[in-house]
Coordinates of C-alpha atoms and ligand atoms in Angstrom, one line a residue:
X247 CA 12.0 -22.9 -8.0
X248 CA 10.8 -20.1 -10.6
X249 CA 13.0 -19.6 -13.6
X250 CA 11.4 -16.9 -14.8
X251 CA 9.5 -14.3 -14.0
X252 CA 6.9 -11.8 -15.7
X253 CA 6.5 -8.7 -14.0
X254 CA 2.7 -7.5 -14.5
X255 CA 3.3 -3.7 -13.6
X256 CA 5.9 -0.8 -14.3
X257 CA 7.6 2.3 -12.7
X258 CA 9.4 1.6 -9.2
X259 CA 7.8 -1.5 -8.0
X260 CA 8.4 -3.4 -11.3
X261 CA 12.4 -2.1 -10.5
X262 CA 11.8 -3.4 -6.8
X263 CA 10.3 -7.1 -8.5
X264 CA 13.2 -7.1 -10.8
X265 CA 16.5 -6.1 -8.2
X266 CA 15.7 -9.1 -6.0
X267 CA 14.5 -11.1 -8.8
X268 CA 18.4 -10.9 -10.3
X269 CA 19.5 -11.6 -6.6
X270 CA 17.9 -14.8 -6.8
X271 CA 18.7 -15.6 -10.0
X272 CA 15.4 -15.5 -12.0
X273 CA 15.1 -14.3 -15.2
X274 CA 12.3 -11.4 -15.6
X275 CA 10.1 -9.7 -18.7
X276 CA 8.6 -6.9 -17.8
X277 CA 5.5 -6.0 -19.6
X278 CA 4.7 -2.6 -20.7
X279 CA 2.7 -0.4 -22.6
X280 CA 3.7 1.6 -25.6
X281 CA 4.3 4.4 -23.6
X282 CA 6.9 3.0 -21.2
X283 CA 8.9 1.8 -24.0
X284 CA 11.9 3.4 -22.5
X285 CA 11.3 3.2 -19.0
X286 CA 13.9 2.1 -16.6
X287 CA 12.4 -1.5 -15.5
X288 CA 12.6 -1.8 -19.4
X289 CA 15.8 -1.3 -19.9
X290 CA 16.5 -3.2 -16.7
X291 CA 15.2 -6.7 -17.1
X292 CA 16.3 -9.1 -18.9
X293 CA 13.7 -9.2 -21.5
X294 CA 10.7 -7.0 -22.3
X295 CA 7.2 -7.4 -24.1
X296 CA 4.7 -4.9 -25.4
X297 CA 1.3 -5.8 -24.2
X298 CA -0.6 -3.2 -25.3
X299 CA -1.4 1.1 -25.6
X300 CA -0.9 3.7 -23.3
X301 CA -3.9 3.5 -21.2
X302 CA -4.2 1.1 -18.4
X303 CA -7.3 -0.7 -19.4
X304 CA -5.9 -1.6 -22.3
X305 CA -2.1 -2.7 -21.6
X306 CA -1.6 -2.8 -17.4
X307 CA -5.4 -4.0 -17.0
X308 CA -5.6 -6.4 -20.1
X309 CA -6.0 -9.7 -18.5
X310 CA -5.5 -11.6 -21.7
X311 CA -2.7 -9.9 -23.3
X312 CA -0.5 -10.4 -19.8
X313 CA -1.2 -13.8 -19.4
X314 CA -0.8 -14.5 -23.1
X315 CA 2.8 -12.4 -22.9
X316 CA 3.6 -14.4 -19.6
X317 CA 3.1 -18.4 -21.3
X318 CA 4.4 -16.6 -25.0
X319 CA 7.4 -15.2 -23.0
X320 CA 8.3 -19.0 -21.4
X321 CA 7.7 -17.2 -18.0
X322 CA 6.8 -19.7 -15.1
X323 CA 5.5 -17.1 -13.2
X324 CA 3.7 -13.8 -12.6
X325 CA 4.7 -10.7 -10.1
X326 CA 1.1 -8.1 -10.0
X327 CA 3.3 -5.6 -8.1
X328 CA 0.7 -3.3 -6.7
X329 CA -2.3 -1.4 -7.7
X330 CA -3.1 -2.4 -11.1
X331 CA -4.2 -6.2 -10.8
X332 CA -2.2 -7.0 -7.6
X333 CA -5.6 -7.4 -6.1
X334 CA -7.4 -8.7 -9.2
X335 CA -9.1 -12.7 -8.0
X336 CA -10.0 -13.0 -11.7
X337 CA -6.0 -12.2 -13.0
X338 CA -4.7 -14.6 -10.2
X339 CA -7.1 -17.3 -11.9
X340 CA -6.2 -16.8 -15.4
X341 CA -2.7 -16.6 -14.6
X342 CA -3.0 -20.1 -12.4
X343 CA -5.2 -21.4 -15.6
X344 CA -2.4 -20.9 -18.0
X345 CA -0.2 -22.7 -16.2
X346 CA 1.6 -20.0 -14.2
X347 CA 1.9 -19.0 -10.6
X348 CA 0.9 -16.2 -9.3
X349 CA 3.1 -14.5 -7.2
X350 CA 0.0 -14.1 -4.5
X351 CA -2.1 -15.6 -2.0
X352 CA -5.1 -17.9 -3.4
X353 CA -7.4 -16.3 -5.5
X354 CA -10.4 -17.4 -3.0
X355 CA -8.6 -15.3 -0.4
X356 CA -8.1 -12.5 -2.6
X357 CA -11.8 -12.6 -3.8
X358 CA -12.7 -12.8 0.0
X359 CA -10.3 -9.9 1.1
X360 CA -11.1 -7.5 -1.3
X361 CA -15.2 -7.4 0.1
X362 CA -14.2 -5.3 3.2
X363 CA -17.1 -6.2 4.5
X364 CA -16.5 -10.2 4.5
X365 CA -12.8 -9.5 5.6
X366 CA -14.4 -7.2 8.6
X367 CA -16.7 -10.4 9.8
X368 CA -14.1 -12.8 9.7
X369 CA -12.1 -10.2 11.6
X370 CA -15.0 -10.6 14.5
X371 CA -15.3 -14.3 14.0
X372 CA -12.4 -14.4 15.7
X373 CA -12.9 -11.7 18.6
X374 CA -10.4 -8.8 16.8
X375 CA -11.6 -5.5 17.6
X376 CA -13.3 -3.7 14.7
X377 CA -14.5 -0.6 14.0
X378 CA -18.0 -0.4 14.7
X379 CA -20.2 -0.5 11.7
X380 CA -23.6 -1.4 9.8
X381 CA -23.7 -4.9 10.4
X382 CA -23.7 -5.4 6.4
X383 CA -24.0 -3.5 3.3
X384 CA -26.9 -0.9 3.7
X385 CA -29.0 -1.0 0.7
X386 CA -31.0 2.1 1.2
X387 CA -31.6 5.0 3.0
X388 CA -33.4 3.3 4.9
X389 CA -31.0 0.5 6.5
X390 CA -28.6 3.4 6.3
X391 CA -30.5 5.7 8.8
X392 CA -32.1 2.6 10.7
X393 CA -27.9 1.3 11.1
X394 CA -27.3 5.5 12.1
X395 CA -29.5 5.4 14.7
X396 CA -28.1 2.8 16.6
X397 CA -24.2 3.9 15.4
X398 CA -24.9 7.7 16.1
X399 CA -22.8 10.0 14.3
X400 CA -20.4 11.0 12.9
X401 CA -20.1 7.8 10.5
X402 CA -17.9 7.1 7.5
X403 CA -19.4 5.5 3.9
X404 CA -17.3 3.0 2.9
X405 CA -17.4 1.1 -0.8
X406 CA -17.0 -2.7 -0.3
X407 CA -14.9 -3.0 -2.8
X408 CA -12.9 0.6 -1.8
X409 CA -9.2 1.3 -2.5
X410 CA -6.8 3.7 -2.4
X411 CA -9.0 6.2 -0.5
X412 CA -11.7 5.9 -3.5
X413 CA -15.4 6.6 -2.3
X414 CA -14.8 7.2 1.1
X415 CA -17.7 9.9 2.8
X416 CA -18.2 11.4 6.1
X417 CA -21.4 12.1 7.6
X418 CA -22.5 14.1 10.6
X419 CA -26.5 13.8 9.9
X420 CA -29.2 11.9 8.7
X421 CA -30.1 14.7 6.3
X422 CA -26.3 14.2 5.2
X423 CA -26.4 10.2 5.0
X424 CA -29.5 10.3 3.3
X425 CA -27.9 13.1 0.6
X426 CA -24.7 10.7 0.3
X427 CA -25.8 7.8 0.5
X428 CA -26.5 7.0 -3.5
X429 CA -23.7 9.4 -4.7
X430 CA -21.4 7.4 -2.6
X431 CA -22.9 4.1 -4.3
X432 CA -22.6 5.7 -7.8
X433 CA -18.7 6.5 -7.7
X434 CA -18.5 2.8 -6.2
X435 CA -20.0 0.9 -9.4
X436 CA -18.0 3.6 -11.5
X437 CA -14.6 3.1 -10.1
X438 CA -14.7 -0.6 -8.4
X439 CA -17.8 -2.0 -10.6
X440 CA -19.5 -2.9 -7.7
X441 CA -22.0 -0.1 -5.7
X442 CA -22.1 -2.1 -2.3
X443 CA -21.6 0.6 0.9
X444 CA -21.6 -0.1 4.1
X445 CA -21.1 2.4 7.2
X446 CA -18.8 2.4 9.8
X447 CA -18.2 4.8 13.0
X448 CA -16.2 7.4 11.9
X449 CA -12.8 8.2 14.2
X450 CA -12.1 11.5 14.4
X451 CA -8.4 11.4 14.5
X452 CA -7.1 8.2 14.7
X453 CA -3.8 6.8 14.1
X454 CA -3.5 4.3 11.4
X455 CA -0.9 1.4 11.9
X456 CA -0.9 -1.3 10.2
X457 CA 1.2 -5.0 10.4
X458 CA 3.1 -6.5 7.6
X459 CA 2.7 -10.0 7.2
X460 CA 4.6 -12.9 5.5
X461 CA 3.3 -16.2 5.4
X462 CA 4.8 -19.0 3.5
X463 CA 2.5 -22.3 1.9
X464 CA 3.8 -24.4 5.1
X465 CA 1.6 -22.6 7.5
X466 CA 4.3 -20.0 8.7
X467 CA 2.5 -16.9 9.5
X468 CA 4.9 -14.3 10.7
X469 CA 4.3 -10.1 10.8
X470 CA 7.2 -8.1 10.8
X471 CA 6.0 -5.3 13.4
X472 CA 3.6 -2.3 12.2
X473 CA 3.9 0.9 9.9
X474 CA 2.4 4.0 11.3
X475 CA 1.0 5.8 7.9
X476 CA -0.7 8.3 10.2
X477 CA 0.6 11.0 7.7
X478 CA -2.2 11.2 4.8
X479 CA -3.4 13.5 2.3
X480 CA -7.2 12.8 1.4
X481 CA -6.7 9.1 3.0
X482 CA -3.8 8.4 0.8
X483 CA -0.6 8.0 2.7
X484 CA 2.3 10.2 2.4
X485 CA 5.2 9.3 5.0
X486 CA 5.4 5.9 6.9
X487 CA 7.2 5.1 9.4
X488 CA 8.5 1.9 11.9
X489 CA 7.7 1.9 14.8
X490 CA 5.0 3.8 15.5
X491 CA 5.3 6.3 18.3
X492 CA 2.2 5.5 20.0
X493 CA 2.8 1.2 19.5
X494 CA 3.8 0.1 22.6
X495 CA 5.6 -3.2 22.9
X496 CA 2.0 -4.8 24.2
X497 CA 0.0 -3.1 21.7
X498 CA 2.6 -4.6 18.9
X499 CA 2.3 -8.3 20.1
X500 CA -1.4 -8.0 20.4
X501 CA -1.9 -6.3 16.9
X502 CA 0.6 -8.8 15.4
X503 CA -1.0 -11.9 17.1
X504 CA -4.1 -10.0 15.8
X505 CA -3.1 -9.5 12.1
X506 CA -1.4 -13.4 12.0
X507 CA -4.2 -15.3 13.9
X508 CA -6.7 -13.7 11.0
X509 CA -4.0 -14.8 7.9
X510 CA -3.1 -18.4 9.0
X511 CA -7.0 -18.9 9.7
X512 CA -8.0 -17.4 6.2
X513 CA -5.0 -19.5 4.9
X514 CA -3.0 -16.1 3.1
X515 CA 0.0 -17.0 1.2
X516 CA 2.8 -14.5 0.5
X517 CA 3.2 -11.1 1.7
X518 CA 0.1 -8.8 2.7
X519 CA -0.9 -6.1 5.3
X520 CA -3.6 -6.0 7.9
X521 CA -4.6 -2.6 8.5
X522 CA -5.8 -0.8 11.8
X523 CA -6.8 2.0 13.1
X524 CA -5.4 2.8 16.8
X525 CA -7.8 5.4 19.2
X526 CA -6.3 6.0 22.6
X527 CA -4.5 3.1 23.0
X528 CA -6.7 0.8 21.1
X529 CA -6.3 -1.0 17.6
X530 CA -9.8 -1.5 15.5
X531 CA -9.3 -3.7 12.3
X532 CA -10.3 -2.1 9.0
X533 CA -8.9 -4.0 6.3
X534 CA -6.4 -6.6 4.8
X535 CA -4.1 -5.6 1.6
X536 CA -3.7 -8.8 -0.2
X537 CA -0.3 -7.8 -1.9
X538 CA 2.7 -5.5 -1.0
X539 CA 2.3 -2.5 -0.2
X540 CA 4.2 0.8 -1.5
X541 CA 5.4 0.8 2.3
X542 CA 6.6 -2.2 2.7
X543 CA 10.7 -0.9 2.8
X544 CA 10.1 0.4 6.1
X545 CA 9.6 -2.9 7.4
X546 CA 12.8 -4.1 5.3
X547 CA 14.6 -1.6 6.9
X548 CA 14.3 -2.3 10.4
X549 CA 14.1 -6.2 10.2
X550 CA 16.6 -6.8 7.6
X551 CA 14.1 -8.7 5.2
X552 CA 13.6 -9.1 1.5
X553 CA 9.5 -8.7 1.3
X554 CA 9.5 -9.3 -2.5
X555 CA 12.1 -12.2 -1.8
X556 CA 9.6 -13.4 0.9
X557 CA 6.7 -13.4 -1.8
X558 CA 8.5 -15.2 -4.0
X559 CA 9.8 -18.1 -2.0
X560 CA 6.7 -18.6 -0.8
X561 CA 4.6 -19.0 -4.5
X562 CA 7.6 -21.5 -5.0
X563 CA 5.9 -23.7 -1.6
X564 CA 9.7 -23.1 0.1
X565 CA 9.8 -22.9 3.3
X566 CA 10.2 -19.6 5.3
X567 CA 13.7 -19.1 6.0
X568 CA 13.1 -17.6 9.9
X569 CA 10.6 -17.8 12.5
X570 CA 8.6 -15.6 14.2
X571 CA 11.4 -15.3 17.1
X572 CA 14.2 -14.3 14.3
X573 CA 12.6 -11.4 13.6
X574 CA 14.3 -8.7 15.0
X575 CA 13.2 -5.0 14.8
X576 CA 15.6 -2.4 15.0
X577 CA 15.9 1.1 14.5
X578 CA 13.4 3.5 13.0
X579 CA 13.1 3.8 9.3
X580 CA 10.7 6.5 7.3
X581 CA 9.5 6.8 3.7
X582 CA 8.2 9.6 2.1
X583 CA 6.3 8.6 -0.8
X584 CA 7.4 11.8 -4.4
X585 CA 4.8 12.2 -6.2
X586 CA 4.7 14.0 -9.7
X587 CA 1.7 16.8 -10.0
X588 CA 2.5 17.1 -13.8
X589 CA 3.6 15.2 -16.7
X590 CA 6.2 15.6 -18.8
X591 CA 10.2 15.5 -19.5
X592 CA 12.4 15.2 -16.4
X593 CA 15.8 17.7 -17.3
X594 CA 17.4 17.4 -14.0
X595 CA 17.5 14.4 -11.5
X596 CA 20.0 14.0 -8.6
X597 CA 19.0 11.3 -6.5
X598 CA 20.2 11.4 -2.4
X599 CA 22.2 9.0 -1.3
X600 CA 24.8 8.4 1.7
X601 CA 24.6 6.2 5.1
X602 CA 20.7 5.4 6.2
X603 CA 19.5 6.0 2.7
X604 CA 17.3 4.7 0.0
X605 CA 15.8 5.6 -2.9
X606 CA 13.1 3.4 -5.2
X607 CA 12.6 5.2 -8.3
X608 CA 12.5 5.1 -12.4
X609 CA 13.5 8.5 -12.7
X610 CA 16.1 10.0 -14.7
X611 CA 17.5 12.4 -16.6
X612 CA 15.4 13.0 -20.2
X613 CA 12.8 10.4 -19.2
X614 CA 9.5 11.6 -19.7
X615 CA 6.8 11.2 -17.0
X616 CA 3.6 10.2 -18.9
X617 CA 0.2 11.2 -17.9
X618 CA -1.5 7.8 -17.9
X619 CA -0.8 5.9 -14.9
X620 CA 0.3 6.4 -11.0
X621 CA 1.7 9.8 -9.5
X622 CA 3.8 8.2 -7.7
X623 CA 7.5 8.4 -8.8
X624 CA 9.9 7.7 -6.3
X625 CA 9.7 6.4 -3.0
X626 CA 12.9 8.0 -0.5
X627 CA 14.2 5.8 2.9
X628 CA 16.2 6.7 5.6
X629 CA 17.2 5.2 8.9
X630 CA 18.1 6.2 11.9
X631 CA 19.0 4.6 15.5
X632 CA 16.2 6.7 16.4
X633 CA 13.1 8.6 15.2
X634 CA 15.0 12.1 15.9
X635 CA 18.0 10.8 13.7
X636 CA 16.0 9.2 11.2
X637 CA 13.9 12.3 10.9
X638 CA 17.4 14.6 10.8
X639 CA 18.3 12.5 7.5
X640 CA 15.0 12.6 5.7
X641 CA 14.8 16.3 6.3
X642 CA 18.9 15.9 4.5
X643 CA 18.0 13.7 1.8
X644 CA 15.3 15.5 1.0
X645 CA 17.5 18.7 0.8
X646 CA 19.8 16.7 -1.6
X647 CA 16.8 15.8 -3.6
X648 CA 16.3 17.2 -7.3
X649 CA 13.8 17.0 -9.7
X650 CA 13.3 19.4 -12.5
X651 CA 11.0 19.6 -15.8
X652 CA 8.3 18.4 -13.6
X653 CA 6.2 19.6 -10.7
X654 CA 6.1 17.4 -7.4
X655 CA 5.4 16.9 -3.7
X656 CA 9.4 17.3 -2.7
X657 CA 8.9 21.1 -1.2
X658 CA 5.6 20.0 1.0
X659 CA 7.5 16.9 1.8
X660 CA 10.1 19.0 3.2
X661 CA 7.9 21.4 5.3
X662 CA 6.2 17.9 7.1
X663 CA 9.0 16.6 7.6
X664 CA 10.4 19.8 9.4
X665 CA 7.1 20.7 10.7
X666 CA 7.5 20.8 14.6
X667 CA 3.9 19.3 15.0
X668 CA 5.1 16.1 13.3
X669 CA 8.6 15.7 14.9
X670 CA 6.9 15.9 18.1
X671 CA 4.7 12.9 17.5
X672 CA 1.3 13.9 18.8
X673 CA -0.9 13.9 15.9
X674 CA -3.8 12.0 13.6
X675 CA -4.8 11.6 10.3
X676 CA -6.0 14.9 10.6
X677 CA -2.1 16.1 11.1
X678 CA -2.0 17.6 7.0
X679 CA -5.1 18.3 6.6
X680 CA -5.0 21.4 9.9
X681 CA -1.1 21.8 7.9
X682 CA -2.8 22.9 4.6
X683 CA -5.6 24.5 6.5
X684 CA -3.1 26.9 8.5
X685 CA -0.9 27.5 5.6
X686 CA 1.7 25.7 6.7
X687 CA 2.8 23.9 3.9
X688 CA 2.8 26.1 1.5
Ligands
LIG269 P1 -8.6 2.4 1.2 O1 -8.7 0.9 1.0 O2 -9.4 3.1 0.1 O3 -7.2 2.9 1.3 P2 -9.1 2.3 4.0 O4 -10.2 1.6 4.5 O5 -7.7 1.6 4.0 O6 -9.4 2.7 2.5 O7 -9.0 3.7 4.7 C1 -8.0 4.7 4.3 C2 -8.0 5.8 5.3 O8 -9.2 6.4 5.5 C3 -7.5 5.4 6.7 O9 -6.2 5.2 6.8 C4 -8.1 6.5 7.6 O10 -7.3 7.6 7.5 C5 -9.4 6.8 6.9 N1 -10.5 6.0 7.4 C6 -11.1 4.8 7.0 N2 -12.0 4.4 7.8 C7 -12.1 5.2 8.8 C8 -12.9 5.4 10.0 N3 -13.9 4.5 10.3 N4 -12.7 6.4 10.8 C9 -11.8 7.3 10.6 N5 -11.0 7.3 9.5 C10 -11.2 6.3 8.6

C-alpha cells in the first residue's frame, strides 16, 4: 500500500487528493510553485516542496523537478490531479522510471487516449456508435473537402490532441473549411504541440453525457452511471449533473456497457471518463478522459463512492472493494463549477453549507488569487431526492455564497440555475449560449 504520496497539482483538486489521502492514512507533499506558497493544500498536507516559479511551464509542467521532489521527498507515489500533467504519457513514464507509481492508468493507454482519433477507432473496433467523421486526420484542404463531401455539413474541426475546448471550429462551407482549416492546425501545434485535425459531423444541439469509470488492476471495470454536462460556455462545462434527464434506464446500461466494454479491452487502470454525445435518444462516442475529472463529485454523490480513493487503491493492484451490482445510484446531485474572472486578494469568503451540501475549494479570507494558473476556484454540490429539490438548494447555496475582492461567475451561476429554460430540462449545449444571446444572464 502507498505510504506516501506527492500531489503533482494545486488549488481544490490537490485539497480533494489530500482529504481522502489522510482518510487512508497516507502521508502527502504537495508540490507548489513560488506563488502558492500559502495556499490551502499547502498548509494542508503534511509536508510541502517548492518545485519551481510562478508559471506553469516552469513549476506545475516541470517534469524533472516533480519527479526529482517526489523520490527527494521519500514519496512512493504520484497523484497528476487534473489538467496540468494528469494526461501527460511522458510524466507517467518518468514518474514510473524513478521508481514511483503513478496514480493513473498505463502510460501506453494514456499515450493512446489522448490521440482522439486512435481512441475514436478503437471505439468502432468494437461496434460503439461514433460520431461520424473523416476517417483520419485530414492533411489538407484537400482530404478536408474530399472527407466534406461525403460528411456534408455542418462539420466540427477537431485537434487530435484537443482539450478543454481548445481548437475546436465549426464549419458550414467548403469556402469555410478551406479558410479554417490551417488556422485550426496552427492553434493545434501551438497549444497541444501537435497540428493533427481531423473532422467530424457537427451536432447541432446535442446533449453531452458522459460515464465515469473505475477500474481496478484485476480486471474490474465498473462505471458509476453518467454526468449530463449539457450546460457549457464555449465547450467548457459549467453545471453537471446525475442523472441526466434525457438517460433513460436503457440508454444508461447501454452507454455504461459501452464506456466499460472499451476500458477493460484497452486495459484502463484507475478512474477515467468516456465521453458522449446523446442526439434524440442516441449516444455517439467522442472521447475518453484518462484521469478524474473536475465532475467527478456528482457521481460521489449519488453512489456513495470515494473516486480519488478508487484511484488510489487501484495504482496499489488492490482489489475493487464492490462490483458492478453494488453500485447503487441514488438521488440527483449538481455542481456548478466558480470560476474567478480576475486576480487578486479575496476580502470576504463565506462558504454555504447545510444538509445536501458541498463545497471543494482553496478559498479564504486574505488569500490572494494569482493570475497564473486555472480560473476555476471552487467547485459547489448539492443533493436532492430529486432534480426539483436538488435544484431548490443549488439556487440556496448559491444565495448563501460570498466572494469579495474578486470578480466571478457566482451571479450568472445563479440566473442558470433559476433560469426556467434549465429547470425545465429541454435543452442542448446551445442552452447558454441563446441565455447570453437574449440577455438573460446578465
Ligand atoms: P475537449 O476535449 O476539448 O473538451 P471534446 O471533444 O470533449 O473537447 O468536446 C467538448 C464539447 O464540444 C462537447 O461537450 C460539445 O459541446 C462540443 N462538441 C465536440 N464535438 C462535437 C460535435 N461533433 N458536435 C457538436 N458538438 C461537439
Amino acid at each position: 500500500m502507498i505510504q506516501s504520496l506527492l500531489v503533482a497539482n494545486r488549488g481544490e483538486i490537490a485539497l480533494r487528493v489530500i482529504r481522502t489521502c489522510r482518510e487512508m492514512g497516507i502521508r502527502t507533499v504537495v508540490a507548489h510553485s513560488v506563488a502558492d506558497r500559502d495556499s490551502l493544500p499547502v498548509r494542508s498536507a503534511d509536508a510541502s516542496v517548492c518545485i519551481g516559479p510562478a508559471p506553469a511551464r516552469d513549476s506545475y509542467l516541470n517534469i524533472r523537478n516533480l519527479v526529482t521532489a517526489g523520490v527527494l521527498c521519500g514519496c512512493d507515489a504520484v497523484h497528476p490531479g487534473v489538467g496540468f500533467l494528469s494526461e501527460n504519457a511522458a510524466f507517467a513514464r518518468e514518474v514510473r522510471d524513478a521508481g514511483l507509481i503513478f496514480i493513473g492508468p498505463d502510460p501506453d493507454v494514456i499515450e493512446l487516449l489522448g490521440d482522439k482519433i486512435r481512441a475514436k477507432r478503437s471505439a468502432m473496433d468494437l461496434g460503439i456508435p461514433v460520431i461520424p467523421g473523416s476517417a483520419g486526420p485530414v492533411g489538407n484542404v484537400k482530404e478536408a473537402l474530399d472527407a466534406a463531401g461525403s460528411l456534408g455539413y455542418p462539420l466540427i474541426v477537431k485537434a487530435a490532441a484537443g482539450g478543454g475546448g481548445k481548437g475546436m471550429r465549426i464549419v458550414r462551407s467548403d469556402r469555410e473549411l478551406s479558410d479554417v482549416l490551417a488556422v485550426a492546425s496552427q492553434e493545434a501545434m501551438k497549444a497541444f504541440a501537435d497540428g493533427t485535425v481531423y473532422l467530424e459531423k457537427y451536432l447541432e444541439n446535442p446533449r453531452h453525457v458522459e460515464i465515469q469509470i473505475v477500474a481496478d488492476r484485476k480486471g474490474n471495470v465498473v462505471h458509476l452511471g453518467e454526468r449530463d454536462c449539457t450546460v457549457q460556455q464555449n465547450h467548457q462545462k459549467l453545471i453537471e449533473e446525475s442523472p441526466s434527464i434525457v438517460v433513460t434506464p436503457e440508454l444508461r446500461s447501454r452507454m455504461g456497457e459501452d464506456a466499460v466494454r472499451l476500458l477493460r479491452v484497452l486495459g484502463y487502470t484507475g478512474a477515467g471518463t468516456v465521453e458522449f454525445l446523446v442526439d434524440e435518444g442516441r449516444h455517439y462516442f467522442m472521447e475518453v478522459n484518462a484521469r478524474v475529472q473536475v465532475e467527478h463529485p456528482v457521481s460521489e454523490a449519488v453512489t456513495g463512492i470515494d473516486i480519488i480513493r478508487q484511484q488510489i487503491l487501484a495504482a496499489s493492484d488492490e482489489a475493487m472493494e464492490f462490483r458492478q451490482e453494488d453500485v447503487m445510484l441514488g438521488g440527483y446531485a449538481v455542481e456548478c463549477r466558480i470560476n474567478a474572472r480576475s486576480a487578486g486578494r479575496v476580502t470576504r469568503f463565506e462558504s454555504p453549507g447545510g444538509f445536501g451540501v458541498r463545497m471543494d475549494t482553496f478559498l479564504y479570507a486574505g488569500y490572494f488569487v494569482p493570475p497564473w494558473y486555472d480560473h476555476l476556484v471552487a467547485k459547489l454540490i448539492c443533493v436532492g431526492r430529486t432534480r426539483p429539490e436538488g435544484l431548490r438548494r443549488m439556487e440556496r447555496a448559491l444565495g448563501e455564497l460570498t466572494i469579495e475582492g474578486i470578480d466571478t461567475n457566482t451571479a450568472m451561476q445563479r440566473k442558470i440555475v433559476a433560469h426556467p429554460r434549465f429547470r425545465k430540462g429541454v435543452y442542448g449545449t446551445s442552452l447558454l449560449g441563446d441565455l447570453l444571446k437574449e440577455g438573460a444572464l446578465s
